[in-house]
Structures are given as structure tokens and as C-alpha cells.
Coordinates of C-alpha atoms and ligand atoms in Angstrom, one line a residue:
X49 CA 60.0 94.5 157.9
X50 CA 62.9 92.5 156.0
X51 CA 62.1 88.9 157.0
X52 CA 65.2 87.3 155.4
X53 CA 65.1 83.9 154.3
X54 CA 68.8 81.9 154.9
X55 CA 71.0 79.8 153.0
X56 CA 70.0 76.2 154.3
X57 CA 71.7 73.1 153.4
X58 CA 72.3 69.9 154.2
X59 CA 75.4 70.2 157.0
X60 CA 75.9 73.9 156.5
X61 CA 74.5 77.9 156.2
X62 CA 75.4 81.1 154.9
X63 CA 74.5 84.2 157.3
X64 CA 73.8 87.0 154.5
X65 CA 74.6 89.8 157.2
X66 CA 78.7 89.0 157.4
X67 CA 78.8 85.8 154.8
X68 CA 79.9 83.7 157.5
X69 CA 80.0 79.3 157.0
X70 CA 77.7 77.8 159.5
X71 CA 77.5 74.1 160.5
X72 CA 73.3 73.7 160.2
X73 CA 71.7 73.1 163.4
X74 CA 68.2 71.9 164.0
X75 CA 66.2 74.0 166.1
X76 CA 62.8 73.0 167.6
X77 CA 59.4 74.8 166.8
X78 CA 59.7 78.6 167.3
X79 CA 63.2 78.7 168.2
X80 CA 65.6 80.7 165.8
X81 CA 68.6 80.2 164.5
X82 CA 71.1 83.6 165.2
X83 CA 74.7 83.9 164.0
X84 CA 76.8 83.5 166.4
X85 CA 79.3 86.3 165.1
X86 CA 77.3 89.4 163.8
X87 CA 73.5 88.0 165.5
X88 CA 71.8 88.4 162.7
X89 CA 68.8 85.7 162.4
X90 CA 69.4 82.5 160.3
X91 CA 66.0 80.7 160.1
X92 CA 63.5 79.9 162.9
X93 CA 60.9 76.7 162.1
X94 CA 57.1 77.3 162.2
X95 CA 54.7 74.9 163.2
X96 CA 52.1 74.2 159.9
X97 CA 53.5 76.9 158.2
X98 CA 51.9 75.8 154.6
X99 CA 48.4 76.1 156.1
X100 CA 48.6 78.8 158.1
X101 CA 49.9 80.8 155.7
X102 CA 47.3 79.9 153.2
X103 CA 44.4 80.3 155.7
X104 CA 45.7 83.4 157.4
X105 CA 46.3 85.3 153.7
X106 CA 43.4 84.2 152.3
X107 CA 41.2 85.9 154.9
X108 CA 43.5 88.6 154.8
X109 CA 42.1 88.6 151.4
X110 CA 38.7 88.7 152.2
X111 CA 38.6 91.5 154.5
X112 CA 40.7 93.7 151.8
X113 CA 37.5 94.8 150.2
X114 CA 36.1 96.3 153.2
X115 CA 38.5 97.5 154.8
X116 CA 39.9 99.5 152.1
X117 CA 36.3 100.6 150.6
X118 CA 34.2 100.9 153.7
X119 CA 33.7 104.1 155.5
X120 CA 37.1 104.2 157.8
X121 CA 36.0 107.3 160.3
X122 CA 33.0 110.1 160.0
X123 CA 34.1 113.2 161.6
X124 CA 30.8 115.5 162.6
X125 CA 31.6 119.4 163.3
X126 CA 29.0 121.4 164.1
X127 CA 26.1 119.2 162.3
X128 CA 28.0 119.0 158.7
X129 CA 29.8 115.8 158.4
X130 CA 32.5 114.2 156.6
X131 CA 33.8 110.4 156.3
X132 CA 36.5 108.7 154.3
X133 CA 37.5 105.1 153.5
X134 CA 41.5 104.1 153.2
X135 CA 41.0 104.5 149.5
X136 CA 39.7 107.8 149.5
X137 CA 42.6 108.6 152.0
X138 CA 45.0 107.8 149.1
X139 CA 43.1 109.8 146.6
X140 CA 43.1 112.7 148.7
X141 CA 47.0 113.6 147.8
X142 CA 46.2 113.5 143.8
X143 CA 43.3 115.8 144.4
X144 CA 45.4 118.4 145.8
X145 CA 47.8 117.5 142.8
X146 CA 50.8 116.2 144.9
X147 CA 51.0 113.3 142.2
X148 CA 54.4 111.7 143.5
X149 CA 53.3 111.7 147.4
X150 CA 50.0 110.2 146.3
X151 CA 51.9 107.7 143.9
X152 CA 53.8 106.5 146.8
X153 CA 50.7 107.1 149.3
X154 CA 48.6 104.2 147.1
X155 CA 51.6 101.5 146.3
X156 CA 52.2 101.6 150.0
X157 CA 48.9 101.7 151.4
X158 CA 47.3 99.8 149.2
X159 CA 48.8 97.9 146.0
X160 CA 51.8 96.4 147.9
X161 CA 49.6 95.4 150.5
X162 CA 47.0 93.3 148.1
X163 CA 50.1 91.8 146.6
X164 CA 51.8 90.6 149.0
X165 CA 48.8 89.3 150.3
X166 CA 47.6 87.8 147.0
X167 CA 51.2 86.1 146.1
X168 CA 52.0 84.5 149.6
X169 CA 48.0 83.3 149.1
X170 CA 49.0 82.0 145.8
X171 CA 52.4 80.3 146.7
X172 CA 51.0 78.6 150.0
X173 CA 48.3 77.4 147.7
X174 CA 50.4 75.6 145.6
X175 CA 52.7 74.3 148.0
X176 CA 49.5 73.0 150.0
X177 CA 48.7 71.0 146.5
X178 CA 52.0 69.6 146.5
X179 CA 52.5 71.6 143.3
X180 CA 55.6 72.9 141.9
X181 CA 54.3 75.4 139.2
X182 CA 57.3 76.9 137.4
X183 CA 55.8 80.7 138.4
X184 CA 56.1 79.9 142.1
X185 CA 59.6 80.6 143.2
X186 CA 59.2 84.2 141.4
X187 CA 55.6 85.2 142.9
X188 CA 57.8 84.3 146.4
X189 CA 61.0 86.3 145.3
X190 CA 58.5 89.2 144.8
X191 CA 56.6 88.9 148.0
X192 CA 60.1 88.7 150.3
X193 CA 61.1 92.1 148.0
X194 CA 57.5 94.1 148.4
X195 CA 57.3 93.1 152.5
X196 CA 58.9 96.2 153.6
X197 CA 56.8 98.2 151.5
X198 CA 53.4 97.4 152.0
X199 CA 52.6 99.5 155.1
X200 CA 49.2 99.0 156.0
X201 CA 50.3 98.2 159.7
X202 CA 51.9 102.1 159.4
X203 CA 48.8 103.7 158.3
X204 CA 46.8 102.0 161.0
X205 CA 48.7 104.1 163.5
X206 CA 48.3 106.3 161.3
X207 CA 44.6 106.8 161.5
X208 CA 44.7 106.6 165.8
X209 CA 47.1 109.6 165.3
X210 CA 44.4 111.2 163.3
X211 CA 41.2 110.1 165.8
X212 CA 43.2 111.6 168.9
X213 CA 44.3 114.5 166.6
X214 CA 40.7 115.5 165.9
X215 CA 39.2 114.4 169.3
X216 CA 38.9 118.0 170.9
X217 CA 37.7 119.5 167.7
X218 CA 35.1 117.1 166.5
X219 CA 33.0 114.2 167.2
X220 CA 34.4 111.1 165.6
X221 CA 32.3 108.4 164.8
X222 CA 34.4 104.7 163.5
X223 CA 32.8 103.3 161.1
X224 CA 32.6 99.3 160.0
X225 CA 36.0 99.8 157.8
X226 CA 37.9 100.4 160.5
X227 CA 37.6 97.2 162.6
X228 CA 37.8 95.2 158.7
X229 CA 40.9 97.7 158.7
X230 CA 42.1 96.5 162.1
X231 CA 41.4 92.6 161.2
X232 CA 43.4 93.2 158.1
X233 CA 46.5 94.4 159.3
X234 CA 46.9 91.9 162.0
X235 CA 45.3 88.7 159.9
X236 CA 48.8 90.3 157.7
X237 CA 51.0 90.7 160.8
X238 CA 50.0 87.1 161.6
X239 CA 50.4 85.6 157.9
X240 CA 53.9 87.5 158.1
X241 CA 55.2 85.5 161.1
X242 CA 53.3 82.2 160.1
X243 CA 55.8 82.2 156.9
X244 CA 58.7 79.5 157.3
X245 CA 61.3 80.7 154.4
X246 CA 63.2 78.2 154.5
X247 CA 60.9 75.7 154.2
X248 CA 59.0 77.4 151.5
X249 CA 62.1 77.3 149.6
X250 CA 63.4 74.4 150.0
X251 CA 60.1 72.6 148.5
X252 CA 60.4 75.1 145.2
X253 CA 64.1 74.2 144.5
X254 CA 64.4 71.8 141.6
X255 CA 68.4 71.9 141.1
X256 CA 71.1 69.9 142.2
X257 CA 72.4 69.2 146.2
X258 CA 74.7 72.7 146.1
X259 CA 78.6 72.5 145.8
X260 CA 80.0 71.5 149.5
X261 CA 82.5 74.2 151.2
X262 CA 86.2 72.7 151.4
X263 CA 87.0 72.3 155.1
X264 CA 88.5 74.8 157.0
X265 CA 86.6 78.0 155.4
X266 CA 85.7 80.7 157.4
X267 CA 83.6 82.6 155.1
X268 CA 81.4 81.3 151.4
X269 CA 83.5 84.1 149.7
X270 CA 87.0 81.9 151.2
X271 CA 85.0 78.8 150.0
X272 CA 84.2 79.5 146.6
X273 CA 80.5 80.2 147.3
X274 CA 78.3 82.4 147.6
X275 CA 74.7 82.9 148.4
X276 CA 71.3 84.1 146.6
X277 CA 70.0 87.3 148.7
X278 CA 66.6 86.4 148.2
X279 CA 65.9 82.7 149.1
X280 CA 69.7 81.5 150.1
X281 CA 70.6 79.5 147.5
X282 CA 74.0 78.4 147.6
X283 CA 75.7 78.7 144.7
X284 CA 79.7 78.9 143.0
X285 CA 81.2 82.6 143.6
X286 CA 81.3 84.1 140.5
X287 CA 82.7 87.7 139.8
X288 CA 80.5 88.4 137.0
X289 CA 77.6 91.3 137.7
X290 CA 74.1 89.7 136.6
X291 CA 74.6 86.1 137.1
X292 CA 70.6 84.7 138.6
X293 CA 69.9 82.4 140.8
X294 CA 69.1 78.6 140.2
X295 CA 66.2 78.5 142.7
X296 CA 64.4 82.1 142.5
X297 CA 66.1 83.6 139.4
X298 CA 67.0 87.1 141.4
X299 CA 70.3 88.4 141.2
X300 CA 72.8 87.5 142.5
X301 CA 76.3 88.9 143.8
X302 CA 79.4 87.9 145.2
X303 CA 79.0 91.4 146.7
X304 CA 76.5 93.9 145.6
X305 CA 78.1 95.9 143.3
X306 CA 78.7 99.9 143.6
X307 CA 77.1 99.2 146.8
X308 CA 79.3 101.9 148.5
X309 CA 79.1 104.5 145.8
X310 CA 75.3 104.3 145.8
X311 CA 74.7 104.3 149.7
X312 CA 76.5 107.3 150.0
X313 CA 74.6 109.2 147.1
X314 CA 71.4 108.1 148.5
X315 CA 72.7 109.1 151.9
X316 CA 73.5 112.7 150.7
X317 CA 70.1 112.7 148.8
X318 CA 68.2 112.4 152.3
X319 CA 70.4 114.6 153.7
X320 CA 69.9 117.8 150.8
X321 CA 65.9 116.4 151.1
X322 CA 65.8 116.8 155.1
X323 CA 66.8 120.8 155.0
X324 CA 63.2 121.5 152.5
X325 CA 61.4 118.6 154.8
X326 CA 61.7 120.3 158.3
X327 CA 62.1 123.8 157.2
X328 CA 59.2 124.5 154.8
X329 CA 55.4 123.9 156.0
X330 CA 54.0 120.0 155.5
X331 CA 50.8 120.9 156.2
X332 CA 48.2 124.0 155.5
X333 CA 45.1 124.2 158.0
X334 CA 42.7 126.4 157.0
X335 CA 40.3 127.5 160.0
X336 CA 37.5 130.6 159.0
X337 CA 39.1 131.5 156.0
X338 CA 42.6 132.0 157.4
X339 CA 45.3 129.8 156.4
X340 CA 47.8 128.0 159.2
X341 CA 50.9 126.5 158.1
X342 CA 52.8 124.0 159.6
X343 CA 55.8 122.4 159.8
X344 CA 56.3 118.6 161.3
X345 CA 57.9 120.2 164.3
X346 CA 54.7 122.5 164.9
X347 CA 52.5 119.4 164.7
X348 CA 54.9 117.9 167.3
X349 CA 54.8 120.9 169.6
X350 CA 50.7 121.2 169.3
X351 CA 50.4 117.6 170.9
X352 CA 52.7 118.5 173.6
X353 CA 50.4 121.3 174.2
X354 CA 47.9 119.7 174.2
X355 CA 48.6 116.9 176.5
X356 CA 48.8 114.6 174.2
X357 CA 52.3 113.5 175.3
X358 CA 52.0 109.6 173.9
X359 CA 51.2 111.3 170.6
X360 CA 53.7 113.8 170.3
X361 CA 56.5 111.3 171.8
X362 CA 55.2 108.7 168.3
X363 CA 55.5 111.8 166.0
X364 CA 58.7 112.8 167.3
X365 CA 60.1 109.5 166.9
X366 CA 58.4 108.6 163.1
X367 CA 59.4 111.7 161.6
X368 CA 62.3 113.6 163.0
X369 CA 64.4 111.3 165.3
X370 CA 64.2 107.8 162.9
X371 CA 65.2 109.7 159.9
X372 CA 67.7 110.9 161.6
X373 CA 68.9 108.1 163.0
X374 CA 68.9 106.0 160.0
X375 CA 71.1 108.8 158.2
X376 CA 73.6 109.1 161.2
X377 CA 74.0 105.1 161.5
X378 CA 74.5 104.8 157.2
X379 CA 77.6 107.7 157.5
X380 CA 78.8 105.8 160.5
X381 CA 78.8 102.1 158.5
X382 CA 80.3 103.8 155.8
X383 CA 82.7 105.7 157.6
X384 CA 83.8 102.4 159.4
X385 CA 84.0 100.6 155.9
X386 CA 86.5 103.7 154.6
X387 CA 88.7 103.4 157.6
X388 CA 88.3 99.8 157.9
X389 CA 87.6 100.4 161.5
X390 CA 87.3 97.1 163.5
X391 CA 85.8 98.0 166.6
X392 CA 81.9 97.4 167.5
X393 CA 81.6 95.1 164.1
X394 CA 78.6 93.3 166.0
X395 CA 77.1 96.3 167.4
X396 CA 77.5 98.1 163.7
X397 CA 75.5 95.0 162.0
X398 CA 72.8 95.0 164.7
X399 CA 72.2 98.8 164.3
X400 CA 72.4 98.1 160.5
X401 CA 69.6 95.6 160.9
X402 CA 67.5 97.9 163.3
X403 CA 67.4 100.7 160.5
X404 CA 66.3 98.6 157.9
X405 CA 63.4 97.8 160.1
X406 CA 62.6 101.2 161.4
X407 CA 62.6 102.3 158.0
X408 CA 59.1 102.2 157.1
X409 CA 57.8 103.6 160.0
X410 CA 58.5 107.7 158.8
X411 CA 55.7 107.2 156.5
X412 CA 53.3 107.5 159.1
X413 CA 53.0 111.6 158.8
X414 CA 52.5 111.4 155.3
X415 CA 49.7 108.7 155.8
X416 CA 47.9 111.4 158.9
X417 CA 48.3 113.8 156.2
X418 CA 46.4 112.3 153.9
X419 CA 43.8 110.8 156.0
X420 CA 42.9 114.6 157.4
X421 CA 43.2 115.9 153.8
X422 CA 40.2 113.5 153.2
X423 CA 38.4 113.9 156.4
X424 CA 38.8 117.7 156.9
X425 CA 36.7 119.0 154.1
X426 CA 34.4 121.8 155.9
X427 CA 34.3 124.3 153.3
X428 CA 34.8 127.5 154.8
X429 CA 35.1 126.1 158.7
X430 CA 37.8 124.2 158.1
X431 CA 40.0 122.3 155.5
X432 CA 43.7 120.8 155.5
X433 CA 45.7 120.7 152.7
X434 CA 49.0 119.3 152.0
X435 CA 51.7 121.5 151.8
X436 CA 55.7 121.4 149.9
X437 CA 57.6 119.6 152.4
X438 CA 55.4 116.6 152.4
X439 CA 56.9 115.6 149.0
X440 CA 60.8 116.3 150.6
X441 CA 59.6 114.2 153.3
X442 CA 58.8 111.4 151.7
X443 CA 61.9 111.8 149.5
X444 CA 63.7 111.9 153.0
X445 CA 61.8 108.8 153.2
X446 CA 62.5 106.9 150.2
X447 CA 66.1 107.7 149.8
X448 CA 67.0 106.6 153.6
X449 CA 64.7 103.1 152.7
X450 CA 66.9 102.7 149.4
X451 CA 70.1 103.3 150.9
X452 CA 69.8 100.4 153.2
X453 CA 68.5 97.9 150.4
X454 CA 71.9 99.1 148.3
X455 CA 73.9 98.7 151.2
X456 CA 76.0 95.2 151.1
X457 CA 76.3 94.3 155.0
X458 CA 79.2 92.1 154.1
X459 CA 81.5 94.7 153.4
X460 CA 81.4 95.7 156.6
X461 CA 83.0 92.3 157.4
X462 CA 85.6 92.1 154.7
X463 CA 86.6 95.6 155.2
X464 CA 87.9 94.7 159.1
X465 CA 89.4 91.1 157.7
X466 CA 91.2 93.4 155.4
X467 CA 93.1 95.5 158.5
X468 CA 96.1 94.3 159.6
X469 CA 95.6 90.8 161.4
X470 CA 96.6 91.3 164.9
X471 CA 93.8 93.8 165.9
X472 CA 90.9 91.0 164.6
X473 CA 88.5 89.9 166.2
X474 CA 88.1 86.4 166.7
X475 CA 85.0 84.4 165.6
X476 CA 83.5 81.1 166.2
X477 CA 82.2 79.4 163.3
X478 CA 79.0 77.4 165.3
X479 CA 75.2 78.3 165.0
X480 CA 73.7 79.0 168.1
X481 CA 70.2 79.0 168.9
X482 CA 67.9 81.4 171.3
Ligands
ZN575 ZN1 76.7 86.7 160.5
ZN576 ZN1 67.5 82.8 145.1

């Protein structure tokens, strides 16, 4: 859930998906700014951001407690019963001493979540005092970094897949952490959309009016600029690896550097970590004694069986066809970059962008996994344990998620300028607004 914010100045933008100058145009309430040549969006104004934000994370706040500690779901088979909260949930991968998946399980699930919540309250609390604390712009360049990773809105779809999953085979009763669950993840989603970057970061910056493009520049780099990935700071190009922003303090880079190199090795990672992911068992179901295992393509082919088409079509998509999109469309950006092939730049970008947002959303077997490890805990009935491939999974996972925050979209740009000039594409150097 990237949620970029954009280089905004007086009389002129950066887009951070081709580097593209952009004469600044106001758009009303709600509207958003896209880049005319590669669509990516520029900025979009929000109505009281400042207090929304503050109101909407601080009761996002508020309901954290109990919906991660209340009792989520009570499943009852055959007069024993067991229940589970969200935190338990996340436990339930150390207890079957899968350390790394249940590392991963509790920073997504739960940590990021209460700090992204906790740092957007903190920030919108200071910009509502008119403050300018010195610790702001960072607590802001970590909540636009941990976004994507707090997943709380994935385990919620998470735990319907688990309620429909046990609905022939016991009687499921929700319990009051579910609906402080539910409230939680869409007091977030709300927060999340109630956000205007821009104008959060233009009422942190303390430096100097930024250096003006010369006229006639197509692109920052062609000006002499270029600008923070973070908050959108312009700033003078500079060559040198490490040099910070003036506004946030993150890194900054003319272009990210080794970005190829380490796209590619994370792209071969997820590919070596897919073979282990399908092929071995995910998941070990235990039913009078006799062990079942699964793979994710058994689990897939039990809810077709069972009718449970919707399901099985969500499971599908999560865990075999994203991931496998995602790796198809990295080779093909990278491929394109090699060859410098010019064709479809637009389309290219927009697929780029859709894989960074679809990223998260292969987590979701790992976070059904973990919920019925907690809930299915019948002693000799029935258990479920988590098997190998779970931890190749969420490597799959991982690696796919880090390949797209190395990737530089920009080079995808500047390796079609660099092909000979008559096959170019033109471009239009005006904002446009939808
Ligand atoms: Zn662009
Ligand atoms: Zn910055």
C-alpha cells in the first residue's frame, strides 16, 4: 500500500515513477494529480487532513488493545472448545518453533501496525499544535516506510478465510475482538486515505525555497535536480551515494544505486524459494491420530470441492497467481531495462505500480495458517500444525516485496531515452488531473 508523497513546489513537481518536470497544478478537494506520461499519482488534496488524521489514528489507537487481546473467534467441536485472540494467533508459529515465520507473522500483524498508528497519531498531533518538533519529519519518514508492512487489513481476510474454512467442521462463535478487529482495520484504512502528504510535508520543511529548474528541461536529472523518495524534496543532483535529505533526512539518490543488480538477485531468490514453497507441504492437519499434509495447492483444491468457489478463487489469487505475477512482471522490467526496449513504457510503469501494491496481499496464507494453528488445538480429534514450506513461502514473500522497494522506476525511463532517438516516444510535460 505505497502511498507516495510528491515533490511539490512552488510552479513545479517531480513524478518519482519516470523523474519527469511538471508545471504544479492546483486541484480541488479529492481530485489527484496523475502524470501525464507514465500515470503515476502526483498528490491529491484532502479536506481537514490534520484532524482527521489525528482523530481517525487516535481511535485507531484505542481499539488496538481489544482487538488484538480480546477473544477473536471460539471454535466448539464436539462440546470441547477452543478460542484465540490476534495475539495468540501470532504466538502460535513460535510455539511450533517456526521462529522466522512467527518473526515476520508479529511485525506484520501487530508491531507495524501500532506504529504506524502511533507515529501518524503523534505527527498529526503536532502539526494540529502548530508545532514543528525537530523529531517530526523522521516519525513521518518512518510511517510512509512501514505502510506497506503493517498488514492488519490482510489478516482480517485472513480470519473470514479461516471462519468459512471451519464452518462445516465446527461451530464458530465471534467473539467481541473481532468487531474491535474489524473497527480497527478500517478506522486504519480510513486514517490511511485521510493523510494529505504533501501537505504534511510541506508544514515540516524548515529549509530554503528549492533550487528552480532552468527552462526547457524535460526531466530533474536534465535539470540538475533531483528528488527525496520519501517526502519529495527537491534538491541539487548529486552523484554521491548517501547524501540525506534536507526535509526528512532519508536517503537520497540521483538513482538508486545497484538497483538492477539487487532486483535481479532478489528476483532469482523468490524464484529458487517458490520450487520448496509449492512443492513441499505448508500445512499438517492432524484428524484421529493420522497426520494430513498439505500443500497450498491442496488447500486450494479442497475449497473448490467444497463449494466454496469465492474462497478458493482469493487463495488462488493470494498465494500462487500474485507471486507469480509479481516475479513475471520484475524479469519483464528488467528485461526491457537490458534491451532498452521502448515499447509499452506506460503500461510497464503501471504494472510496476500494481505489483508494489499487490505485494502484501500473499501473506494472507501464512496469516490462516497461524490463526488455525491457534484455534485447532483438539488434542487427539484434531490439531494443525505448520509445516516446511510456510517458511519458503514467506521467503517467496519477502524477497518479491524487497525487489520492488530496490527497484528504481526511473531507469526504466532513462534506459528508452538512451535508444536511438527516432523510435521515442513523445511526452508532454503538463500535469493533468482526474
Ligand atoms: Zn511520471
Ligand atoms: Zn525527504
Amino acid at each position: 500500500m505505497q502511498n507516495p508523497s510528491r515533490a511539490i513546489h512552488a510552479g513545479f513537481t517531480v513524478c518519482p515513477g519516470c523523474d519527469l518536470l511538471l508545471e504544479h497544478i492546483r486541484t480541488s478537494t479529492d481530485h489527484t494529480a496523475v502524470c501525464p506520461r507514465c500515470g503515476s499519482r502526483l498528490y491529491r488534496a484532502r479536506r481537514d487532513a490534520v484532524t482527521k488524521t489525528l482523530a481517525l489514528s487516535l481511535t485507531g489507537l484505542l481499539l488496538y488493545l481489544p482487538a488484538n487481546f480480546m477473544t477473536l473467534l471460539t471454535f466448539d467441536v464436539l462440546g470441547t472448545s477452543s478460542s484465540t485472540t490476534i495475539f495468540a494467533s501470532s504466538l502460535s508459529m513460535f510455539a511450533q518453533h517456526q521462529f522466522i515465520v512467527g518473526v515476520v507473522v508479529m511485525l506484520t500483524g501487530l508491531v507495524f501496525p501500532l506504529c504506524t498508528l502511533s507515529l501518524l497519531f503523534a505527527v498529526s498531533l503536532g502539526l494540529h499544535l502548530d508545532r514543528q518538533w525537530p523529531w517530526m519529519p523522521v516519525l513521518l519518514r518512518w510511517h510512509h516506510h512501514l505502510t506497506e508492512w503493517a498488514m492488519q487489513d490482510v489478516f482480517l481476510i485472513g480470519v473470514f478465510v479461516t471462519i468459512i474454512k471451519m464452518s462445516h467442521s465446527a461451530t464458530i462463535e465471534s467473539g467481541t475482538g473481532l468487531f474491535c478487529f474489524i473497527g480497527l482495520v478500517l478506522v486504519t484504512i480510513a486514517a490511511q486515505s485521510a493523510i494529505d502528504y504533501p501537505l504534511f510535508w510541506s508544514r515540516l520543511d524548515r529549509g530554503g525555497p528549492p533550487p528552480m529548474p532552468p527552462a526547457g528541461a524535460g526531466t530533474a536529472r536534465e535539470a540538475g535536480l533531483m528528488a527525496c523518495h520519501t517526502c519529495g524534496r527537491v534538491m541539487a543532483a548529486s552523484d554521491e551515494q548517501g547524501a540525506r535529505c534536507p526535509r526528512c533526512g532519508g536517503q537520497v539518490h540521483l538513482r538508486r544505486a545497484d538497483s538492477i543488480g539487487r532486483t535481479w538477485a532478489l528476483v532469482i531468490t523468490a524464484i529458487i524459494f517458490t520450487f520448496p514453497a509449492n512443492l513441499l507441504p505448508i500445512m499438517e492437519v492432524e484428524y484421529l491420530g493420522v497426520p494430513d499434509r498439505n500443500t497450498i495447492m491442496d488447500g486450494i483444491i479442497y475449497f473448490f470441492h467444497e463449494g466454496s468457489y469465492g474462497i478458493g478463487a482469493i487463495i488462488l489469487t493470494a498465494s500462487i497467481l500474485v507471486p507469480l505475477f509479481k516475479i513475471l512482471g520484475m524479469i519483464l522490467i528488467l528485461l526491457s531495462i537490458h534491451f532498452r526496449w521502448q515499447g509499452w513504457l506506460r503500461h510497464k510503469s503501471l504494472m510496476f505500480r500494481f505489483i508494489q501494491f499487490i505485494g502484501r496481499w500473499s501473506m494472507l496464507d501464512i496469516f490462516v495458517i497461524a490463526l488455525l494453528c491457534a484455534l485447532v488445538r483438539f488434542g487427539y480429534l484434531s490439531t494443525v500444525n505448520v509445516a516446511p514450506a510456510a517458511l519458503y513461502f514467506t521467503g517467496v514473500v519477502l524477497a518479491t516485496m524487497f525487489s520492488a522497494i530496490n527497484f528504481d522506476p526511473r531507469l526504466l525511463w532513462d534506459a528508452a531515452a538512451q535508444a536511438p532517438q527516432e523510435m521515442q516516444e513523445t511526452t508532454y510535460a503538463t500535469a493533468s488531473s482526474s
